Amino acid sequence: ANDTSVYAGDESGLVVQLNRRGELQKTFRLPHGVKCIVGDGPFLYAGCNNGSIYDLTQGVPRLMSKVSALYALYVLCSMLY
């Protein structure tokens, strides 16, 4: 979430952006279920169940990295919250 938007993802890989009134603003489709969504300043990232990390900042998902151990993704997501 930020001052204008809230993000949510699900096990099918769907990520949605809603405004603060709950109106749909944008959708993204990732190839794997979403484990976490993390905002860092102007940047937005989604971590997937298979260990992939996508940059959603530009409005089109871009694979940034693949964490070799799924456990490491859980640790990464929990550290960023």
PDB file of N, CA and C in Angstrom:
ATOM      1  N   ALA A   1       0.830  -1.189   0.000  1.00  0.00           N
ATOM      2  CA  ALA A   1       0.000   0.000   0.000  1.00  0.00           C
ATOM      3  C   ALA A   1       0.872   1.250   0.000  1.00  0.00           C
ATOM      4  N   ASN A   2       0.352   2.289  -0.575  1.00  0.00           N
ATOM      5  CA  ASN A   2       0.998   3.599  -0.506  1.00  0.00           C
ATOM      6  C   ASN A   2      -0.109   4.634  -0.285  1.00  0.00           C
ATOM      7  N   ASP A   3       0.175   5.892  -0.525  1.00  0.00           N
ATOM      8  CA  ASP A   3      -0.817   6.940  -0.255  1.00  0.00           C
ATOM      9  C   ASP A   3      -2.040   6.868  -1.165  1.00  0.00           C
ATOM     10  N   THR A   4      -1.891   6.232  -2.342  1.00  0.00           N
ATOM     11  CA  THR A   4      -2.997   6.220  -3.300  1.00  0.00           C
ATOM     12  C   THR A   4      -3.503   4.834  -3.663  1.00  0.00           C
ATOM     13  N   SER A   5      -2.720   3.783  -3.408  1.00  0.00           N
ATOM     14  CA  SER A   5      -3.074   2.452  -3.893  1.00  0.00           C
ATOM     15  C   SER A   5      -2.858   1.359  -2.851  1.00  0.00           C
ATOM     16  N   VAL A   6      -3.569   0.264  -3.055  1.00  0.00           N
ATOM     17  CA  VAL A   6      -3.409  -0.957  -2.284  1.00  0.00           C
ATOM     18  C   VAL A   6      -3.218  -2.083  -3.288  1.00  0.00           C
ATOM     19  N   TYR A   7      -2.301  -3.007  -3.001  1.00  0.00           N
ATOM     20  CA  TYR A   7      -2.013  -4.119  -3.897  1.00  0.00           C
ATOM     21  C   TYR A   7      -2.337  -5.434  -3.200  1.00  0.00           C
ATOM     22  N   ALA A   8      -2.820  -6.406  -3.979  1.00  0.00           N
ATOM     23  CA  ALA A   8      -3.083  -7.741  -3.459  1.00  0.00           C
ATOM     24  C   ALA A   8      -2.749  -8.751  -4.546  1.00  0.00           C
ATOM     25  N   GLY A   9      -2.291  -9.933  -4.126  1.00  0.00           N
ATOM     26  CA  GLY A   9      -1.984 -10.999  -5.067  1.00  0.00           C
ATOM     27  C   GLY A   9      -2.572 -12.304  -4.567  1.00  0.00           C
ATOM     28  N   ASP A  10      -2.711 -13.281  -5.471  1.00  0.00           N
ATOM     29  CA  ASP A  10      -3.285 -14.564  -5.068  1.00  0.00           C
ATOM     30  C   ASP A  10      -2.469 -15.739  -5.594  1.00  0.00           C
ATOM     31  N   GLU A  11      -2.933 -16.927  -5.276  1.00  0.00           N
ATOM     32  CA  GLU A  11      -2.228 -18.158  -5.629  1.00  0.00           C
ATOM     33  C   GLU A  11      -2.241 -18.441  -7.129  1.00  0.00           C
ATOM     34  N   SER A  12      -3.089 -17.788  -7.889  1.00  0.00           N
ATOM     35  CA  SER A  12      -3.116 -18.004  -9.339  1.00  0.00           C
ATOM     36  C   SER A  12      -2.157 -17.079 -10.078  1.00  0.00           C
ATOM     37  N   GLY A  13      -1.512 -16.146  -9.363  1.00  0.00           N
ATOM     38  CA  GLY A  13      -0.588 -15.207  -9.996  1.00  0.00           C
ATOM     39  C   GLY A  13      -1.204 -13.862 -10.331  1.00  0.00           C
ATOM     40  N   LEU A  14      -2.445 -13.661  -9.953  1.00  0.00           N
ATOM     41  CA  LEU A  14      -3.107 -12.381 -10.216  1.00  0.00           C
ATOM     42  C   LEU A  14      -2.672 -11.360  -9.170  1.00  0.00           C
ATOM     43  N   VAL A  15      -2.283 -10.180  -9.638  1.00  0.00           N
ATOM     44  CA  VAL A  15      -1.975  -9.044  -8.769  1.00  0.00           C
ATOM     45  C   VAL A  15      -2.901  -7.912  -9.188  1.00  0.00           C
ATOM     46  N   VAL A  16      -3.560  -7.296  -8.221  1.00  0.00           N
ATOM     47  CA  VAL A  16      -4.447  -6.176  -8.525  1.00  0.00           C
ATOM     48  C   VAL A  16      -3.998  -4.933  -7.771  1.00  0.00           C
ATOM     49  N   GLN A  17      -4.216  -3.804  -8.401  1.00  0.00           N
ATOM     50  CA  GLN A  17      -3.995  -2.508  -7.773  1.00  0.00           C
ATOM     51  C   GLN A  17      -5.353  -1.857  -7.619  1.00  0.00           C
ATOM     52  N   LEU A  18      -5.699  -1.482  -6.385  1.00  0.00           N
ATOM     53  CA  LEU A  18      -6.950  -0.805  -6.091  1.00  0.00           C
ATOM     54  C   LEU A  18      -6.651   0.580  -5.557  1.00  0.00           C
ATOM     55  N   ASN A  19      -7.518   1.538  -5.864  1.00  0.00           N
ATOM     56  CA  ASN A  19      -7.342   2.840  -5.227  1.00  0.00           C
ATOM     57  C   ASN A  19      -7.915   2.752  -3.816  1.00  0.00           C
ATOM     58  N   ARG A  20      -7.800   3.803  -3.044  1.00  0.00           N
ATOM     59  CA  ARG A  20      -8.232   3.778  -1.645  1.00  0.00           C
ATOM     60  C   ARG A  20      -9.747   3.655  -1.487  1.00  0.00           C
ATOM     61  N   ARG A  21     -10.492   3.806  -2.570  1.00  0.00           N
ATOM     62  CA  ARG A  21     -11.948   3.598  -2.536  1.00  0.00           C
ATOM     63  C   ARG A  21     -12.302   2.155  -2.910  1.00  0.00           C
ATOM     64  N   GLY A  22     -11.272   1.327  -3.221  1.00  0.00           N
ATOM     65  CA  GLY A  22     -11.493  -0.073  -3.585  1.00  0.00           C
ATOM     66  C   GLY A  22     -11.796  -0.293  -5.046  1.00  0.00           C
ATOM     67  N   GLU A  23     -11.585   0.725  -5.873  1.00  0.00           N
ATOM     68  CA  GLU A  23     -11.845   0.605  -7.307  1.00  0.00           C
ATOM     69  C   GLU A  23     -10.608   0.050  -8.009  1.00  0.00           C
ATOM     70  N   LEU A  24     -10.829  -0.902  -8.912  1.00  0.00           N
ATOM     71  CA  LEU A  24      -9.741  -1.535  -9.643  1.00  0.00           C
ATOM     72  C   LEU A  24      -9.028  -0.532 -10.539  1.00  0.00           C
ATOM     73  N   GLN A  25      -7.711  -0.459 -10.416  1.00  0.00           N
ATOM     74  CA  GLN A  25      -6.902   0.451 -11.224  1.00  0.00           C
ATOM     75  C   GLN A  25      -6.078  -0.288 -12.278  1.00  0.00           C
ATOM     76  N   LYS A  26      -5.543  -1.452 -11.885  1.00  0.00           N
ATOM     77  CA  LYS A  26      -4.645  -2.173 -12.783  1.00  0.00           C
ATOM     78  C   LYS A  26      -4.574  -3.633 -12.349  1.00  0.00           C
ATOM     79  N   THR A  27      -4.293  -4.519 -13.305  1.00  0.00           N
ATOM     80  CA  THR A  27      -4.050  -5.920 -12.978  1.00  0.00           C
ATOM     81  C   THR A  27      -2.746  -6.364 -13.630  1.00  0.00           C
ATOM     82  N   PHE A  28      -2.101  -7.301 -12.998  1.00  0.00           N
ATOM     83  CA  PHE A  28      -0.907  -7.947 -13.532  1.00  0.00           C
ATOM     84  C   PHE A  28      -1.163  -9.448 -13.469  1.00  0.00           C
ATOM     85  N   ARG A  29      -0.574 -10.199 -14.377  1.00  0.00           N
ATOM     86  CA  ARG A  29      -0.668 -11.658 -14.324  1.00  0.00           C
ATOM     87  C   ARG A  29       0.759 -12.208 -14.290  1.00  0.00           C
ATOM     88  N   LEU A  30       1.074 -12.885 -13.200  1.00  0.00           N
ATOM     89  CA  LEU A  30       2.379 -13.521 -13.048  1.00  0.00           C
ATOM     90  C   LEU A  30       2.217 -15.020 -13.293  1.00  0.00           C
ATOM     91  N   PRO A  31       3.299 -15.702 -13.712  1.00  0.00           N
ATOM     92  CA  PRO A  31       3.176 -17.120 -14.062  1.00  0.00           C
ATOM     93  C   PRO A  31       3.074 -18.061 -12.870  1.00  0.00           C
ATOM     94  N   HIS A  32       3.235 -17.555 -11.661  1.00  0.00           N
ATOM     95  CA  HIS A  32       3.179 -18.385 -10.457  1.00  0.00           C
ATOM     96  C   HIS A  32       2.417 -17.638  -9.368  1.00  0.00           C
ATOM     97  N   GLY A  33       1.978 -18.367  -8.352  1.00  0.00           N
ATOM     98  CA  GLY A  33       1.265 -17.765  -7.238  1.00  0.00           C
ATOM     99  C   GLY A  33       2.102 -16.716  -6.530  1.00  0.00           C
ATOM    100  N   VAL A  34       1.447 -15.680  -6.033  1.00  0.00           N
ATOM    101  CA  VAL A  34       2.124 -14.560  -5.381  1.00  0.00           C
ATOM    102  C   VAL A  34       2.265 -14.852  -3.884  1.00  0.00           C
ATOM    103  N   LYS A  35       3.484 -14.778  -3.391  1.00  0.00           N
ATOM    104  CA  LYS A  35       3.763 -15.013  -1.978  1.00  0.00           C
ATOM    105  C   LYS A  35       3.806 -13.691  -1.212  1.00  0.00           C
ATOM    106  N   CYS A  36       4.371 -12.643  -1.820  1.00  0.00           N
ATOM    107  CA  CYS A  36       4.439 -11.352  -1.140  1.00  0.00           C
ATOM    108  C   CYS A  36       4.528 -10.231  -2.171  1.00  0.00           C
ATOM    109  N   ILE A  37       4.104  -9.046  -1.757  1.00  0.00           N
ATOM    110  CA  ILE A  37       4.238  -7.827  -2.555  1.00  0.00           C
ATOM    111  C   ILE A  37       4.902  -6.811  -1.650  1.00  0.00           C
ATOM    112  N   VAL A  38       5.979  -6.212  -2.134  1.00  0.00           N
ATOM    113  CA  VAL A  38       6.762  -5.293  -1.312  1.00  0.00           C
ATOM    114  C   VAL A  38       6.989  -3.997  -2.075  1.00  0.00           C
ATOM    115  N   GLY A  39       6.670  -2.880  -1.430  1.00  0.00           N
ATOM    116  CA  GLY A  39       6.977  -1.572  -1.977  1.00  0.00           C
ATOM    117  C   GLY A  39       8.184  -1.002  -1.259  1.00  0.00           C
ATOM    118  N   ASP A  40       9.082  -0.403  -2.024  1.00  0.00           N
ATOM    119  CA  ASP A  40      10.279   0.219  -1.462  1.00  0.00           C
ATOM    120  C   ASP A  40      10.451   1.568  -2.142  1.00  0.00           C
ATOM    121  N   GLY A  41       9.928   2.621  -1.509  1.00  0.00           N
ATOM    122  CA  GLY A  41       9.936   3.939  -2.154  1.00  0.00           C
ATOM    123  C   GLY A  41       9.091   3.860  -3.417  1.00  0.00           C
ATOM    124  N   PRO A  42       9.639   4.245  -4.558  1.00  0.00           N
ATOM    125  CA  PRO A  42       8.866   4.215  -5.795  1.00  0.00           C
ATOM    126  C   PRO A  42       8.812   2.831  -6.447  1.00  0.00           C
ATOM    127  N   PHE A  43       9.494   1.842  -5.883  1.00  0.00           N
ATOM    128  CA  PHE A  43       9.599   0.519  -6.496  1.00  0.00           C
ATOM    129  C   PHE A  43       8.570  -0.445  -5.918  1.00  0.00           C
ATOM    130  N   LEU A  44       8.104  -1.379  -6.757  1.00  0.00           N
ATOM    131  CA  LEU A  44       7.121  -2.379  -6.358  1.00  0.00           C
ATOM    132  C   LEU A  44       7.579  -3.737  -6.855  1.00  0.00           C
ATOM    133  N   TYR A  45       7.654  -4.709  -5.947  1.00  0.00           N
ATOM    134  CA  TYR A  45       8.124  -6.046  -6.288  1.00  0.00           C
ATOM    135  C   TYR A  45       7.121  -7.086  -5.823  1.00  0.00           C
ATOM    136  N   ALA A  46       7.061  -8.209  -6.545  1.00  0.00           N
ATOM    137  CA  ALA A  46       6.236  -9.348  -6.144  1.00  0.00           C
ATOM    138  C   ALA A  46       7.122 -10.578  -6.100  1.00  0.00           C
ATOM    139  N   GLY A  47       7.032 -11.316  -5.002  1.00  0.00           N
ATOM    140  CA  GLY A  47       7.734 -12.587  -4.869  1.00  0.00           C
ATOM    141  C   GLY A  47       6.752 -13.716  -5.108  1.00  0.00           C
ATOM    142  N   CYS A  48       7.147 -14.680  -5.937  1.00  0.00           N
ATOM    143  CA  CYS A  48       6.250 -15.780  -6.298  1.00  0.00           C
ATOM    144  C   CYS A  48       6.621 -17.072  -5.589  1.00  0.00           C
ATOM    145  N   ASN A  49       5.671 -18.001  -5.583  1.00  0.00           N
ATOM    146  CA  ASN A  49       5.842 -19.281  -4.907  1.00  0.00           C
ATOM    147  C   ASN A  49       7.031 -20.088  -5.402  1.00  0.00           C
ATOM    148  N   ASN A  50       7.447 -19.881  -6.640  1.00  0.00           N
ATOM    149  CA  ASN A  50       8.568 -20.654  -7.177  1.00  0.00           C
ATOM    150  C   ASN A  50       9.914 -19.979  -6.935  1.00  0.00           C
ATOM    151  N   GLY A  51       9.937 -18.872  -6.194  1.00  0.00           N
ATOM    152  CA  GLY A  51      11.173 -18.173  -5.890  1.00  0.00           C
ATOM    153  C   GLY A  51      11.500 -17.024  -6.828  1.00  0.00           C
ATOM    154  N   SER A  52      10.678 -16.783  -7.836  1.00  0.00           N
ATOM    155  CA  SER A  52      10.906 -15.670  -8.764  1.00  0.00           C
ATOM    156  C   SER A  52      10.504 -14.353  -8.119  1.00  0.00           C
ATOM    157  N   ILE A  53      11.260 -13.309  -8.434  1.00  0.00           N
ATOM    158  CA  ILE A  53      10.952 -11.963  -7.955  1.00  0.00           C
ATOM    159  C   ILE A  53      10.750 -11.076  -9.176  1.00  0.00           C
ATOM    160  N   TYR A  54       9.587 -10.422  -9.241  1.00  0.00           N
ATOM    161  CA  TYR A  54       9.237  -9.580 -10.372  1.00  0.00           C
ATOM    162  C   TYR A  54       9.180  -8.116  -9.957  1.00  0.00           C
ATOM    163  N   ASP A  55       9.672  -7.250 -10.838  1.00  0.00           N
ATOM    164  CA  ASP A  55       9.548  -5.806 -10.677  1.00  0.00           C
ATOM    165  C   ASP A  55       8.261  -5.387 -11.374  1.00  0.00           C
ATOM    166  N   LEU A  56       7.344  -4.778 -10.635  1.00  0.00           N
ATOM    167  CA  LEU A  56       6.071  -4.314 -11.196  1.00  0.00           C
ATOM    168  C   LEU A  56       6.049  -2.798 -11.387  1.00  0.00           C
ATOM    169  N   THR A  57       7.160  -2.148 -11.126  1.00  0.00           N
ATOM    170  CA  THR A  57       7.232  -0.691 -11.102  1.00  0.00           C
ATOM    171  C   THR A  57       6.806  -0.036 -12.408  1.00  0.00           C
ATOM    172  N   GLN A  58       7.199  -0.598 -13.544  1.00  0.00           N
ATOM    173  CA  GLN A  58       6.925   0.041 -14.835  1.00  0.00           C
ATOM    174  C   GLN A  58       5.556  -0.312 -15.405  1.00  0.00           C
ATOM    175  N   GLY A  59       4.772  -1.109 -14.660  1.00  0.00           N
ATOM    176  CA  GLY A  59       3.440  -1.459 -15.127  1.00  0.00           C
ATOM    177  C   GLY A  59       3.383  -2.761 -15.909  1.00  0.00           C
ATOM    178  N   VAL A  60       4.532  -3.331 -16.253  1.00  0.00           N
ATOM    179  CA  VAL A  60       4.621  -4.623 -16.926  1.00  0.00           C
ATOM    180  C   VAL A  60       5.573  -5.481 -16.097  1.00  0.00           C
ATOM    181  N   PRO A  61       5.129  -6.651 -15.628  1.00  0.00           N
ATOM    182  CA  PRO A  61       6.006  -7.478 -14.791  1.00  0.00           C
ATOM    183  C   PRO A  61       7.308  -7.830 -15.509  1.00  0.00           C
ATOM    184  N   ARG A  62       8.421  -7.660 -14.792  1.00  0.00           N
ATOM    185  CA  ARG A  62       9.746  -7.973 -15.350  1.00  0.00           C
ATOM    186  C   ARG A  62      10.479  -8.845 -14.340  1.00  0.00           C
ATOM    187  N   LEU A  63      10.890 -10.045 -14.772  1.00  0.00           N
ATOM    188  CA  LEU A  63      11.623 -10.950 -13.903  1.00  0.00           C
ATOM    189  C   LEU A  63      12.945 -10.313 -13.509  1.00  0.00           C
ATOM    190  N   MET A  64      13.160 -10.189 -12.208  1.00  0.00           N
ATOM    191  CA  MET A  64      14.390  -9.574 -11.701  1.00  0.00           C
ATOM    192  C   MET A  64      15.387 -10.610 -11.209  1.00  0.00           C
ATOM    193  N   SER A  65      14.873 -11.662 -10.569  1.00  0.00           N
ATOM    194  CA  SER A  65      15.763 -12.629  -9.942  1.00  0.00           C
ATOM    195  C   SER A  65      14.977 -13.895  -9.647  1.00  0.00           C
ATOM    196  N   LYS A  66      15.704 -14.956  -9.433  1.00  0.00           N
ATOM    197  CA  LYS A  66      15.098 -16.210  -8.988  1.00  0.00           C
ATOM    198  C   LYS A  66      15.898 -16.695  -7.793  1.00  0.00           C
ATOM    199  N   VAL A  67      15.239 -16.766  -6.652  1.00  0.00           N
ATOM    200  CA  VAL A  67      15.876 -17.230  -5.433  1.00  0.00           C
ATOM    201  C   VAL A  67      15.914 -18.750  -5.491  1.00  0.00           C
ATOM    202  N   SER A  68      17.105 -19.328  -5.305  1.00  0.00           N
ATOM    203  CA  SER A  68      17.248 -20.773  -5.496  1.00  0.00           C
ATOM    204  C   SER A  68      16.502 -21.587  -4.452  1.00  0.00           C
ATOM    205  N   ALA A  69      16.452 -21.132  -3.248  1.00  0.00           N
ATOM    206  CA  ALA A  69      15.740 -21.861  -2.199  1.00  0.00           C
ATOM    207  C   ALA A  69      14.478 -21.090  -1.845  1.00  0.00           C
ATOM    208  N   LEU A  70      13.337 -21.764  -1.918  1.00  0.00           N
ATOM    209  CA  LEU A  70      12.074 -21.101  -1.619  1.00  0.00           C
ATOM    210  C   LEU A  70      12.080 -20.533  -0.204  1.00  0.00           C
ATOM    211  N   TYR A  71      12.740 -21.212   0.711  1.00  0.00           N
ATOM    212  CA  TYR A  71      12.839 -20.715   2.076  1.00  0.00           C
ATOM    213  C   TYR A  71      13.450 -19.315   2.099  1.00  0.00           C
ATOM    214  N   ALA A  72      14.435 -19.075   1.247  1.00  0.00           N
ATOM    215  CA  ALA A  72      15.085 -17.764   1.200  1.00  0.00           C
ATOM    216  C   ALA A  72      14.088 -16.677   0.802  1.00  0.00           C
ATOM    217  N   LEU A  73      13.124 -17.008  -0.062  1.00  0.00           N
ATOM    218  CA  LEU A  73      12.115 -16.031  -0.455  1.00  0.00           C
ATOM    219  C   LEU A  73      11.238 -15.666   0.739  1.00  0.00           C
ATOM    220  N   TYR A  74      10.850 -16.661   1.548  1.00  0.00           N
ATOM    221  CA  TYR A  74      10.069 -16.378   2.751  1.00  0.00           C
ATOM    222  C   TYR A  74      10.831 -15.459   3.682  1.00  0.00           C
ATOM    223  N   VAL A  75      12.122 -15.714   3.848  1.00  0.00           N
ATOM    224  CA  VAL A  75      12.951 -14.888   4.707  1.00  0.00           C
ATOM    225  C   VAL A  75      13.055 -13.481   4.151  1.00  0.00           C
ATOM    226  N   LEU A  76      13.292 -13.358   2.853  1.00  0.00           N
ATOM    227  CA  LEU A  76      13.389 -12.047   2.204  1.00  0.00           C
ATOM    228  C   LEU A  76      12.103 -11.265   2.382  1.00  0.00           C
ATOM    229  N   CYS A  77      10.963 -11.892   2.137  1.00  0.00           N
ATOM    230  CA  CYS A  77       9.683 -11.202   2.269  1.00  0.00           C
ATOM    231  C   CYS A  77       9.440 -10.761   3.702  1.00  0.00           C
ATOM    232  N   SER A  78       9.772 -11.612   4.655  1.00  0.00           N
ATOM    233  CA  SER A  78       9.531 -11.245   6.055  1.00  0.00           C
ATOM    234  C   SER A  78      10.456 -10.126   6.518  1.00  0.00           C
ATOM    235  N   MET A  79      11.649 -10.025   5.954  1.00  0.00           N
ATOM    236  CA  MET A  79      12.578  -8.955   6.325  1.00  0.00           C
ATOM    237  C   MET A  79      12.116  -7.609   5.793  1.00  0.00           C
ATOM    238  N   LEU A  80      11.409  -7.611   4.669  1.00  0.00           N
ATOM    239  CA  LEU A  80      10.993  -6.359   4.039  1.00  0.00           C
ATOM    240  C   LEU A  80       9.703  -5.807   4.618  1.00  0.00           C
ATOM    241  N   TYR A  81       8.992  -6.563   5.411  1.00  0.00           N
ATOM    242  CA  TYR A  81       7.747  -6.061   6.006  1.00  0.00           C
ATOM    243  C   TYR A  81       8.019  -5.182   7.176  1.00  0.00           C
TER     244      TYR A  81
END
